Structure formats: C-alpha cells, structure tokens
Backbone as numpy.savetxt, mean C-alpha at the origin, in Angstrom:
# Nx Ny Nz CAx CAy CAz Cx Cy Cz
13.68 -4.84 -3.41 12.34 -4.50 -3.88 12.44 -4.30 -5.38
11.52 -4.88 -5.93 11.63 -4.70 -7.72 10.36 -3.77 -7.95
10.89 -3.76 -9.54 10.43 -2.60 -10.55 9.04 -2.77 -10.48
8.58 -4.17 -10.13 6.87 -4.51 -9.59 6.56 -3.67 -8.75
6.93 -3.43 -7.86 6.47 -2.88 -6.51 6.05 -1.48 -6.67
7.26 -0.87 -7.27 7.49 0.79 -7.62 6.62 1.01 -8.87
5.97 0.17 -9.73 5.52 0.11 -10.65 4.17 0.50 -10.27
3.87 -0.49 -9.32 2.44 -0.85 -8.58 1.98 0.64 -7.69
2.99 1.08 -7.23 2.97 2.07 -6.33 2.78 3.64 -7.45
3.21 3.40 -8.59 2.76 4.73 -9.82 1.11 4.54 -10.17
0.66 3.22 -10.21 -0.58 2.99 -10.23 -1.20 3.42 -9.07
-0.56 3.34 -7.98 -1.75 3.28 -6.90 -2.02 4.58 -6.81
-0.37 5.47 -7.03 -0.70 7.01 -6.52 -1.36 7.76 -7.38
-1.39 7.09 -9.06 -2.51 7.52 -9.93 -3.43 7.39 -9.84
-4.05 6.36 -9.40 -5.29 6.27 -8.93 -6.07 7.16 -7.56
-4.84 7.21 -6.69 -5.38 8.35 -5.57 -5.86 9.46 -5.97
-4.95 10.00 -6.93 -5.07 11.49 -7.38 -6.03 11.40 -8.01
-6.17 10.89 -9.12 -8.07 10.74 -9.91 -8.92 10.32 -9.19
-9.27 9.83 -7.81 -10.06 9.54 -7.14 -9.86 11.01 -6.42
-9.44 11.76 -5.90 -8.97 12.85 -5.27 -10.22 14.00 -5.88
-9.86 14.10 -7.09 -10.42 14.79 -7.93 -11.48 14.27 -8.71
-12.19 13.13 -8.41 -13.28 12.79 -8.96 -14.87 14.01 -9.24
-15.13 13.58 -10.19 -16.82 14.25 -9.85 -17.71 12.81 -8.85
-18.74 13.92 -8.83 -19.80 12.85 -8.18 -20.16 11.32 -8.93
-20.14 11.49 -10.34 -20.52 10.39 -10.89 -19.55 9.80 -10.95
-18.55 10.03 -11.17 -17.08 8.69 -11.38 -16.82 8.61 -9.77
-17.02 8.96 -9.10 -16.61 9.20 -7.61 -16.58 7.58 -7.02
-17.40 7.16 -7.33 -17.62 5.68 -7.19 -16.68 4.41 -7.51
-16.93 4.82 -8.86 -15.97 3.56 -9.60 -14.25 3.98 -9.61
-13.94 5.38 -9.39 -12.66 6.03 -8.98 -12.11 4.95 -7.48
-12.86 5.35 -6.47 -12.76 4.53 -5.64 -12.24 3.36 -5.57
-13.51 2.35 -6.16 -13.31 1.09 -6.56 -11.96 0.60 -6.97
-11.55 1.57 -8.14 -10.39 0.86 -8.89 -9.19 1.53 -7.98
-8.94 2.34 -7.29 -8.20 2.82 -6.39 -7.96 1.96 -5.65
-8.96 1.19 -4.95 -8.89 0.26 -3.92 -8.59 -1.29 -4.15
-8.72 -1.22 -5.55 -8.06 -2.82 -5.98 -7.10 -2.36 -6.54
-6.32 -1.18 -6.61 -4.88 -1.08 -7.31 -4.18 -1.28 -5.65
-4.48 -0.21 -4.92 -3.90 -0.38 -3.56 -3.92 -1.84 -3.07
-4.60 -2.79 -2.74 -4.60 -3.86 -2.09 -3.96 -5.19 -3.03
-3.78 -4.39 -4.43 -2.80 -5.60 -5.66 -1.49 -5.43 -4.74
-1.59 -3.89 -4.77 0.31 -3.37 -4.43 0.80 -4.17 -3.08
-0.37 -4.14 -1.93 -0.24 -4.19 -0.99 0.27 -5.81 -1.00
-0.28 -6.85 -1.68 -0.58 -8.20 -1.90 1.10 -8.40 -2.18
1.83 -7.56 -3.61 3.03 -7.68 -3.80 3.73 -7.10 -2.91
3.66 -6.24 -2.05 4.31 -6.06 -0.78 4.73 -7.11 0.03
3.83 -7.55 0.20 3.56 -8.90 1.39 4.95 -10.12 0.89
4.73 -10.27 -0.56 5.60 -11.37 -0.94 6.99 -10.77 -1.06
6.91 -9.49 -1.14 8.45 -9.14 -1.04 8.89 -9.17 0.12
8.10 -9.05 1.09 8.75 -9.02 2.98 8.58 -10.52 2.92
8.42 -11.57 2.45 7.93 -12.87 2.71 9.39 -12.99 2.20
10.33 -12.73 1.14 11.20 -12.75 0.66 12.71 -12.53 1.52
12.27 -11.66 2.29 13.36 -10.86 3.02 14.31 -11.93 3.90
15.73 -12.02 3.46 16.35 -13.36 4.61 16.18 -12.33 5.98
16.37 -11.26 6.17 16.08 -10.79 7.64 15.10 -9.92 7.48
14.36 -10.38 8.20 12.68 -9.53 8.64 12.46 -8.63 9.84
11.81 -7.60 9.49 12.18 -6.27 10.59 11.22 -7.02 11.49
11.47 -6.59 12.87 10.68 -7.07 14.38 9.47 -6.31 14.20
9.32 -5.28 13.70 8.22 -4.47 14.35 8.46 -3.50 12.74
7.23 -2.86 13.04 6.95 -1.39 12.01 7.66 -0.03 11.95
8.59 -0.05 13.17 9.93 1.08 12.93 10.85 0.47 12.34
11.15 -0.60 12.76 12.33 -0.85 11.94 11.70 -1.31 10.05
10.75 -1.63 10.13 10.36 -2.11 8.72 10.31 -0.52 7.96
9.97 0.53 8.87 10.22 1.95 7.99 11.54 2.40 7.54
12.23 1.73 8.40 13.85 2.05 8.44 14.28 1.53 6.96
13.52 0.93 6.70 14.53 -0.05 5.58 14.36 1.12 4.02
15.35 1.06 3.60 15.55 2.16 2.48 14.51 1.97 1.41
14.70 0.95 0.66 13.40 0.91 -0.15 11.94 1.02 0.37
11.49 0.96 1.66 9.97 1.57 2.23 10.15 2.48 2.45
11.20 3.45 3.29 11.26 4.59 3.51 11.13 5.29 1.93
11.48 4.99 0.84 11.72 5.34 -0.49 9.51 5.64 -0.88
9.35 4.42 -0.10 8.18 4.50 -0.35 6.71 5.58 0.31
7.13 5.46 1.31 6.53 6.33 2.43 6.76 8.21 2.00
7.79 8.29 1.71 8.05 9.81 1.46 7.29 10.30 0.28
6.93 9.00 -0.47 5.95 9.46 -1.73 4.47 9.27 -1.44
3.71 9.17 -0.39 2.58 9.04 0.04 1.58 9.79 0.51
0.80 10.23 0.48 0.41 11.63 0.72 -0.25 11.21 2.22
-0.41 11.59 3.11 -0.68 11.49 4.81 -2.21 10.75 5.01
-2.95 10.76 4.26 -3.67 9.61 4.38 -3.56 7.98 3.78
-2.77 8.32 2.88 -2.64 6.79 1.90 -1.20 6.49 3.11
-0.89 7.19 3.80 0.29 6.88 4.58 -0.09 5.99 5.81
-1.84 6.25 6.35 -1.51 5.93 7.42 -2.34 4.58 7.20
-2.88 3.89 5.79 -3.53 2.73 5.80 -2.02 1.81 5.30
-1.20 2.77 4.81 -0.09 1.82 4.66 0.99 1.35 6.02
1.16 2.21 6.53 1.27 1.88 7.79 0.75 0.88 8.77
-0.62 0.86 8.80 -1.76 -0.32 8.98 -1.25 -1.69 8.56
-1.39 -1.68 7.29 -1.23 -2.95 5.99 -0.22 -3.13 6.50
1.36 -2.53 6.50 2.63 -3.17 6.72 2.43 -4.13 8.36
2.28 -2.97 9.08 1.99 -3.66 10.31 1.74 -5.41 10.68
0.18 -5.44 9.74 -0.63 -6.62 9.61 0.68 -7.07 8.79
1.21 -7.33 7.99 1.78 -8.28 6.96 3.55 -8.75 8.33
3.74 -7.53 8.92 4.95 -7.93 9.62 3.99 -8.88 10.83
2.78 -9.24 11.15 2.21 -9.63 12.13 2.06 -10.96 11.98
2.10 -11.41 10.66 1.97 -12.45 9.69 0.38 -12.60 9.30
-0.70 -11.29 9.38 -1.62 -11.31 9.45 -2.62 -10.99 8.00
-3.71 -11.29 7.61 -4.01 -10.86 6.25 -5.56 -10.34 6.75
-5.67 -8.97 5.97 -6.99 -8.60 5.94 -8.10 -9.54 5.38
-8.99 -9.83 6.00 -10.32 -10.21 5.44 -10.70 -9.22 3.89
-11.02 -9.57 3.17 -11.62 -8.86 2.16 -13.07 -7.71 2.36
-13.63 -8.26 3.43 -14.70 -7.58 3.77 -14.24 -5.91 4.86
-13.09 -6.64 5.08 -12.49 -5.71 6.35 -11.39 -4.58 5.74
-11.59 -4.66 4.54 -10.75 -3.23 4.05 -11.18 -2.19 3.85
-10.47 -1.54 3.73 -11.02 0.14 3.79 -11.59 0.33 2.60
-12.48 1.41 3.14 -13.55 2.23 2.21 -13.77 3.27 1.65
C-alpha cells in the first residue's frame, strides 16, 4: 500500500472531523467534500487490491492484512462501518453506482 493511500486516508479523516463539527451553514458543502474525498480514497483502494498477486477470499481475511488493519484502527466507528461495506463490494468485484452512495 503506498504513500497515496495513507495520504488519501489524512484527507478523508480531515474531512470527517470538519464535517463532524460543522455549523449549519457549511454543514452541507462539509459533507459534500467529505464524500468525494472518501469515495477518491475508496477508488485508490480498489486499484491497490486490483494490484494484490494474492487476494483475500472474503472481508476477514482482507482485515487481516497489516496495511488495512493499519487502516481500520484509525477510523472512527462510523466511517468504519461504510468502509467495511466499500471493501466488501471491491473484494466482490463490485462497484457502487454513483447514485447509490452514502449520504
């Protein structure tokens, strides 16, 4: 896993936290950019497991692997469980619809 990924993942969790703490008026566009930092990261996720010469069977073993587990422990319990989701779909060989992401 490269410095992209972990890079992507300082963005995303910056963005959680200022969306976290939004007022009502930025509350919106906080969101927004939260949700296209998350689904960039998620996008470079995908090509790094696309990368992998051995690919986990399932979503325990894909947690197992040191660099996600690296990742997961830094997640706060809701951004945990759409990532959980996302990995799932990407080990499924599956891609979210754009309309079908979270809100």
């Amino acid at each position: 896993m490269g410095k992209t990924i972990m890079d992507g993942l300082e963005i995303v969790l910056a963005n959680w936290n200022r969306m976290q703490s939004s007022e009502m008026d930025e509350a919106g566009d906080d969101a927004e950019q939260f949700e296209a930092s998350f689904y960039r990261w998620i996008d470079q996720l995908r090509t790094w497991y696309h990368s992998l010469a051995h690919k986990p069977a399932d979503v325990d073993e894909a947690l197992a692997i040191p660099e996600i587990a690296a990742i997961t422990e830094r997640l706060p319990t809701t951004l945990y469980l759409n990532f959980e989701t996302e990995l799932e779909l990407i080990i499924e060989g599956q891609e979210r619809d754009d309309d079908a992401r979270y809100d």
